[in-house]
PDB file of C-alpha atoms in Angstrom:
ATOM      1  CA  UNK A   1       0.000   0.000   0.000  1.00 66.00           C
ATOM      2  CA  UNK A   2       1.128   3.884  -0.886  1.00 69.00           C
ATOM      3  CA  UNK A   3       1.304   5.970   2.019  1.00 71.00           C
ATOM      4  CA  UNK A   4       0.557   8.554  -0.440  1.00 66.00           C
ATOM      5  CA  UNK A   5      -3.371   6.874  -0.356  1.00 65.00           C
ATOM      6  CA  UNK A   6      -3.577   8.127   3.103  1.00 63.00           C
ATOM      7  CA  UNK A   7      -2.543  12.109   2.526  1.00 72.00           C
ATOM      8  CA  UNK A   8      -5.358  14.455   4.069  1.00 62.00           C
ATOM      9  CA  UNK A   9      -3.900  17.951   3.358  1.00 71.00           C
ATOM     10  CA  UNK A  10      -1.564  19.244   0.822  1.00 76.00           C
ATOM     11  CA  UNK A  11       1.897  18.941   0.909  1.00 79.00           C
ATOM     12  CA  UNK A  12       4.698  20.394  -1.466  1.00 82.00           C
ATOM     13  CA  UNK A  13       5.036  17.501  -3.944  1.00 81.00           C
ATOM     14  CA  UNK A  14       8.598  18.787  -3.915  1.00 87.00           C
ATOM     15  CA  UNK A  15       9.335  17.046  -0.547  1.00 87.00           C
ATOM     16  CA  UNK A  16       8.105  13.561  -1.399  1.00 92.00           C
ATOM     17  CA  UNK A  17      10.118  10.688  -0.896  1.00 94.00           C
ATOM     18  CA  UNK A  18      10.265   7.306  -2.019  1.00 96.00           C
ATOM     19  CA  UNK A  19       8.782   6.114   1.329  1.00 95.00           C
ATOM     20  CA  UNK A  20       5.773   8.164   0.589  1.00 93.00           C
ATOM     21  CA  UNK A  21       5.106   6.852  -3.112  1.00 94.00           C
ATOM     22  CA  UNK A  22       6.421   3.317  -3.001  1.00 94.00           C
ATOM     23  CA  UNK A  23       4.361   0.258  -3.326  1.00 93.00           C
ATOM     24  CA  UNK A  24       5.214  -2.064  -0.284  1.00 92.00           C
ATOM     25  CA  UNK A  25       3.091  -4.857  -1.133  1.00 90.00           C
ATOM     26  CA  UNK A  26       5.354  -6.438  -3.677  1.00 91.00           C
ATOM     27  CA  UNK A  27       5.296  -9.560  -5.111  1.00 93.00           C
ATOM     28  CA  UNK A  28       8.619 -11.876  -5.693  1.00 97.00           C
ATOM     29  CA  UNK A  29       9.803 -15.168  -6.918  1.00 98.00           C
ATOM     30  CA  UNK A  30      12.366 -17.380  -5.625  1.00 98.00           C
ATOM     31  CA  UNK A  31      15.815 -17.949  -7.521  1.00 98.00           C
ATOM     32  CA  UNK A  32      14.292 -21.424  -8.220  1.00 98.00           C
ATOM     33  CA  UNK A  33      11.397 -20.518 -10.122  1.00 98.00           C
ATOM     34  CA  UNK A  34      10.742 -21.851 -13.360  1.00 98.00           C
ATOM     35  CA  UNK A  35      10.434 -19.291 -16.298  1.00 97.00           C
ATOM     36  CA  UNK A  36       7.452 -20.333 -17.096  1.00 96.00           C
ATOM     37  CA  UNK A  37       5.964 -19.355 -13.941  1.00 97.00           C
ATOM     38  CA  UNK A  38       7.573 -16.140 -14.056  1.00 98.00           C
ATOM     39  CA  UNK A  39       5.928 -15.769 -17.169  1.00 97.00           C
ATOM     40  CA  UNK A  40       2.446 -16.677 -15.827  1.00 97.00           C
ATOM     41  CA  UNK A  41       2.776 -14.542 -12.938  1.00 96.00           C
ATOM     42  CA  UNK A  42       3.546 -11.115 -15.361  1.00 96.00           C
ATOM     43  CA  UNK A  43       0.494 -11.992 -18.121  1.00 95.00           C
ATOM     44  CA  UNK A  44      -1.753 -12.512 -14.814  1.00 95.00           C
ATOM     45  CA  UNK A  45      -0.679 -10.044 -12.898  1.00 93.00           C
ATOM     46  CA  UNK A  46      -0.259  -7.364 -15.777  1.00 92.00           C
ATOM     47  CA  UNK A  47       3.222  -6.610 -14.577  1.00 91.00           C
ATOM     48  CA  UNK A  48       6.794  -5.783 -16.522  1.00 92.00           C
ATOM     49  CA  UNK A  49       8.936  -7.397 -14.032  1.00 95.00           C
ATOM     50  CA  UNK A  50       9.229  -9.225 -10.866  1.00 97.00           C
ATOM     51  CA  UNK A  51      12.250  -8.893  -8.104  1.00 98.00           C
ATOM     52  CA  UNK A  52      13.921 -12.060  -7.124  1.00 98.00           C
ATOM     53  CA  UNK A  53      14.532 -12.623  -3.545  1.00 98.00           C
ATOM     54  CA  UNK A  54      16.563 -15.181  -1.419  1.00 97.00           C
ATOM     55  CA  UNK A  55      14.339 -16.428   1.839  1.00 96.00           C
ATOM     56  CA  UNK A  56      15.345 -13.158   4.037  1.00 96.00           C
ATOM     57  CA  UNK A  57      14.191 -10.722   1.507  1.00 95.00           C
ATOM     58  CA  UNK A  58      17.405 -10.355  -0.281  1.00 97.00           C
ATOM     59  CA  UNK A  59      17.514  -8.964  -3.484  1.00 97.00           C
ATOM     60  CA  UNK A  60      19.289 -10.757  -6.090  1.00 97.00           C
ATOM     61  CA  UNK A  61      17.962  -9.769  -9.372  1.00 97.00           C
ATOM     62  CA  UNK A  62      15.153  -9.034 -11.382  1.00 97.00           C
ATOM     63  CA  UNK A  63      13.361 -11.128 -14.127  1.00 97.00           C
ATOM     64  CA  UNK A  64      11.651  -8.705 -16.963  1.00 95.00           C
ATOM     65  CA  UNK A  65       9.448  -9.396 -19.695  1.00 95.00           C
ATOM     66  CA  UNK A  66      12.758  -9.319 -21.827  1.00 94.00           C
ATOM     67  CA  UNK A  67      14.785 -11.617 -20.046  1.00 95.00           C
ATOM     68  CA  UNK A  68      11.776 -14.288 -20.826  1.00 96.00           C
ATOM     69  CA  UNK A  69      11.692 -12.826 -24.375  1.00 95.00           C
ATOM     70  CA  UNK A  70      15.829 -13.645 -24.635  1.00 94.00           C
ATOM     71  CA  UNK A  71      14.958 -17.149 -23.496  1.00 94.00           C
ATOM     72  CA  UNK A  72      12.593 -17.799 -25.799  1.00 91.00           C
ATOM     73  CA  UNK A  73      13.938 -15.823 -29.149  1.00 91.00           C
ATOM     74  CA  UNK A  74      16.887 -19.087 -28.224  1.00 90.00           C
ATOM     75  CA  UNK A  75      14.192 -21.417 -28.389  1.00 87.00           C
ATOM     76  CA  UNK A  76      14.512 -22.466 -24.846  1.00 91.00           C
ATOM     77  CA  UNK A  77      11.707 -23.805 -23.152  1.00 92.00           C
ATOM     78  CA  UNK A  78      10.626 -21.956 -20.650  1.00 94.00           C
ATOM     79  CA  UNK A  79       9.575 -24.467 -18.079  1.00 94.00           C
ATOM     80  CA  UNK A  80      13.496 -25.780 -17.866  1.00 95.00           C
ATOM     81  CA  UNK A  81      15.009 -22.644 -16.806  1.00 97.00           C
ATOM     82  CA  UNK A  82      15.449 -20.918 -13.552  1.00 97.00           C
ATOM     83  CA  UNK A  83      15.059 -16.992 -12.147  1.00 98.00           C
ATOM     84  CA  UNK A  84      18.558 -17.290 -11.358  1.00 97.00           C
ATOM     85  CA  UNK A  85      19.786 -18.728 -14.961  1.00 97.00           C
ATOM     86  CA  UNK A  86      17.216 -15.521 -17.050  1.00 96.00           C
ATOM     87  CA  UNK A  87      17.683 -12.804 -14.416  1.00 97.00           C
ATOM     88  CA  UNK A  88      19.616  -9.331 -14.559  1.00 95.00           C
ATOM     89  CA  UNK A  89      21.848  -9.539 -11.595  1.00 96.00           C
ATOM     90  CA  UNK A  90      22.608  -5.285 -12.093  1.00 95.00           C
ATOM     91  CA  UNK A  91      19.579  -3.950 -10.972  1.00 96.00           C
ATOM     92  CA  UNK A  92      19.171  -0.182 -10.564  1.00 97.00           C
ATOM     93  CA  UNK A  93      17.843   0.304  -6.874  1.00 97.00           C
ATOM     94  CA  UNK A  94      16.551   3.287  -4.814  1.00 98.00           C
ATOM     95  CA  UNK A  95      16.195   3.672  -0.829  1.00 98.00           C
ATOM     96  CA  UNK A  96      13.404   4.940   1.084  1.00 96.00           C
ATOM     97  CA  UNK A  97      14.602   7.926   1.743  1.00 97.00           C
ATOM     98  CA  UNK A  98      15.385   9.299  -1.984  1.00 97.00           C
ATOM     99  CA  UNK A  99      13.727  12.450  -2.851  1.00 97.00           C
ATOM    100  CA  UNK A 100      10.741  11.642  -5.512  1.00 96.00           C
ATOM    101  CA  UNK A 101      12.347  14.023  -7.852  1.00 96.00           C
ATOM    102  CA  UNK A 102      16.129  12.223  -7.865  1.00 97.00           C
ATOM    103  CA  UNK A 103      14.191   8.849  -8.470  1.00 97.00           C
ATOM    104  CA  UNK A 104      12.346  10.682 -11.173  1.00 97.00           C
ATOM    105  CA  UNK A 105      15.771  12.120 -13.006  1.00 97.00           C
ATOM    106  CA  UNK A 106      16.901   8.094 -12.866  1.00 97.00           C
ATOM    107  CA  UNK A 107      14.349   6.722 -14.627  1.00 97.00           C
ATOM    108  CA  UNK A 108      14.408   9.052 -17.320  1.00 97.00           C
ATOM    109  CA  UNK A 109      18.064   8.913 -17.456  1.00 97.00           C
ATOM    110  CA  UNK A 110      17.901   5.161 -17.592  1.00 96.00           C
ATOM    111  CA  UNK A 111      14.407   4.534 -19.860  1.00 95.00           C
ATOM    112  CA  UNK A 112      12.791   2.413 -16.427  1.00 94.00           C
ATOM    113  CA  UNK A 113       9.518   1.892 -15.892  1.00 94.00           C
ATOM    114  CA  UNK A 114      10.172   0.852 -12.161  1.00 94.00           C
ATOM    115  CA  UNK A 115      12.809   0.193  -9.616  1.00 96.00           C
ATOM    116  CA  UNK A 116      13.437  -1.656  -6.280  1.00 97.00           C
ATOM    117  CA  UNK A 117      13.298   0.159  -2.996  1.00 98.00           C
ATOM    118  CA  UNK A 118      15.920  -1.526  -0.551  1.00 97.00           C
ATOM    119  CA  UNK A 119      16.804  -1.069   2.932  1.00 96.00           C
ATOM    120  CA  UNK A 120      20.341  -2.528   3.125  1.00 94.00           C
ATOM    121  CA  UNK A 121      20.245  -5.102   1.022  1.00 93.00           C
ATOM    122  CA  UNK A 122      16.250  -6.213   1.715  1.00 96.00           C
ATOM    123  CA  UNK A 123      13.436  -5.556  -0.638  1.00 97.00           C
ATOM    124  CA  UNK A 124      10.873  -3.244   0.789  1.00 97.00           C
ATOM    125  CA  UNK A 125       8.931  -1.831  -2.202  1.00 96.00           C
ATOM    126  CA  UNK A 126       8.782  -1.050  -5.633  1.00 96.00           C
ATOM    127  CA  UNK A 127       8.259   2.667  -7.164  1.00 97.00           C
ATOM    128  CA  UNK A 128       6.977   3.194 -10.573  1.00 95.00           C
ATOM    129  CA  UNK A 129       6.818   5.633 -13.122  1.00 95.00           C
ATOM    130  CA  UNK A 130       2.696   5.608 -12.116  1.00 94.00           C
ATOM    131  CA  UNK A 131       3.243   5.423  -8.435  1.00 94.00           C
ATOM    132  CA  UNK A 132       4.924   8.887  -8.631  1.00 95.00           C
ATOM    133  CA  UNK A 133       2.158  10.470 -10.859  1.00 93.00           C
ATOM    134  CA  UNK A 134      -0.527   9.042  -8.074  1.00 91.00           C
ATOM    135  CA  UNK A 135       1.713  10.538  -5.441  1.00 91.00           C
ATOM    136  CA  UNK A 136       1.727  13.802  -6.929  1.00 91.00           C
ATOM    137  CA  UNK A 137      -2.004  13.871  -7.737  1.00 89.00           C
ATOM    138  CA  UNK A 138      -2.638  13.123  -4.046  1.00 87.00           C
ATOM    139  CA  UNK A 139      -0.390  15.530  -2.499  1.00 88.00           C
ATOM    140  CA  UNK A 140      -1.482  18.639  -4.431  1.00 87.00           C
ATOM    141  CA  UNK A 141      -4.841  17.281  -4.050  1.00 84.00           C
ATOM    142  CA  UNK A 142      -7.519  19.711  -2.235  1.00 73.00           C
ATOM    143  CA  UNK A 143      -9.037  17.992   0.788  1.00 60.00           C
ATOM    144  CA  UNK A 144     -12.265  19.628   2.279  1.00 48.00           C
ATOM    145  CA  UNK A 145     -11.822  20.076   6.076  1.00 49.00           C
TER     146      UNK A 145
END
């Protein structure tokens, strides 16, 4: 859930942080799953990517819609290959407390959609492109008292 969903006043979108935009219910595969469940899991759930976590929360890489796309342009069946063998181990991360407006330079600078939010080395969210434009709609929103 957004934190931004609970704002009840204005606030200089200006002063947003990650913290207040992120999503923190995230969903995350294990380094063992198959790509074909990967695959399932981003036509159900309508997503570009999922993180890859160890059992702590770990991140250790990302699986996108064109790592799957690699596999199968090599004519590799899906169903005998791992998150850990199709994953990008150099993911681009953010922390909580990034201003909104440095995460928004980065993905710009680096055509993403979305990046990880980690504390230490443990996956806590996931901010998007979208996530930011709902943020900023709800913080210059105007609330009746």
């Amino acid at each position: 859930m957004r934190k931004a969903a609970y704002f009840t006043r204005t606030r200089d979108p200006q002063t947003l942080t990650v913290r207040d935009v992120m999503e923190d219910a995230i969903l995350t595969v294990s380094p063992q799953a198959k790509g074909s469940t990967i695959a399932d899991i981003l036509a159900e759930r309508n997503v570009g990517s999922v993180p890859v976590v160890e059992e702590d929360g770990t991140l250790v890489g990302l699986v996108s819609e064109f790592d799957l796309l690699r596999v199968m342009d090599g004519s590799i069946d899906l169903g005998r290959v791992t998150a850990t063998d199709i994953m990008t181990r150099d993911v681009v991360t953010v922390t909580e407390e990034m201003p909104v407006k440095d995460v928004v330079h980065l993905l710009q600078e680096r055509h993403l959609i979305r990046v990880p939010v980690l504390k230490g080395k443990t996956l806590v969210g996931v901010v998007a492109r979208r996530d930011i434009l709902f943020g900023y709609l709800r913080a210059t929103a105007n609330y009746l008292p």
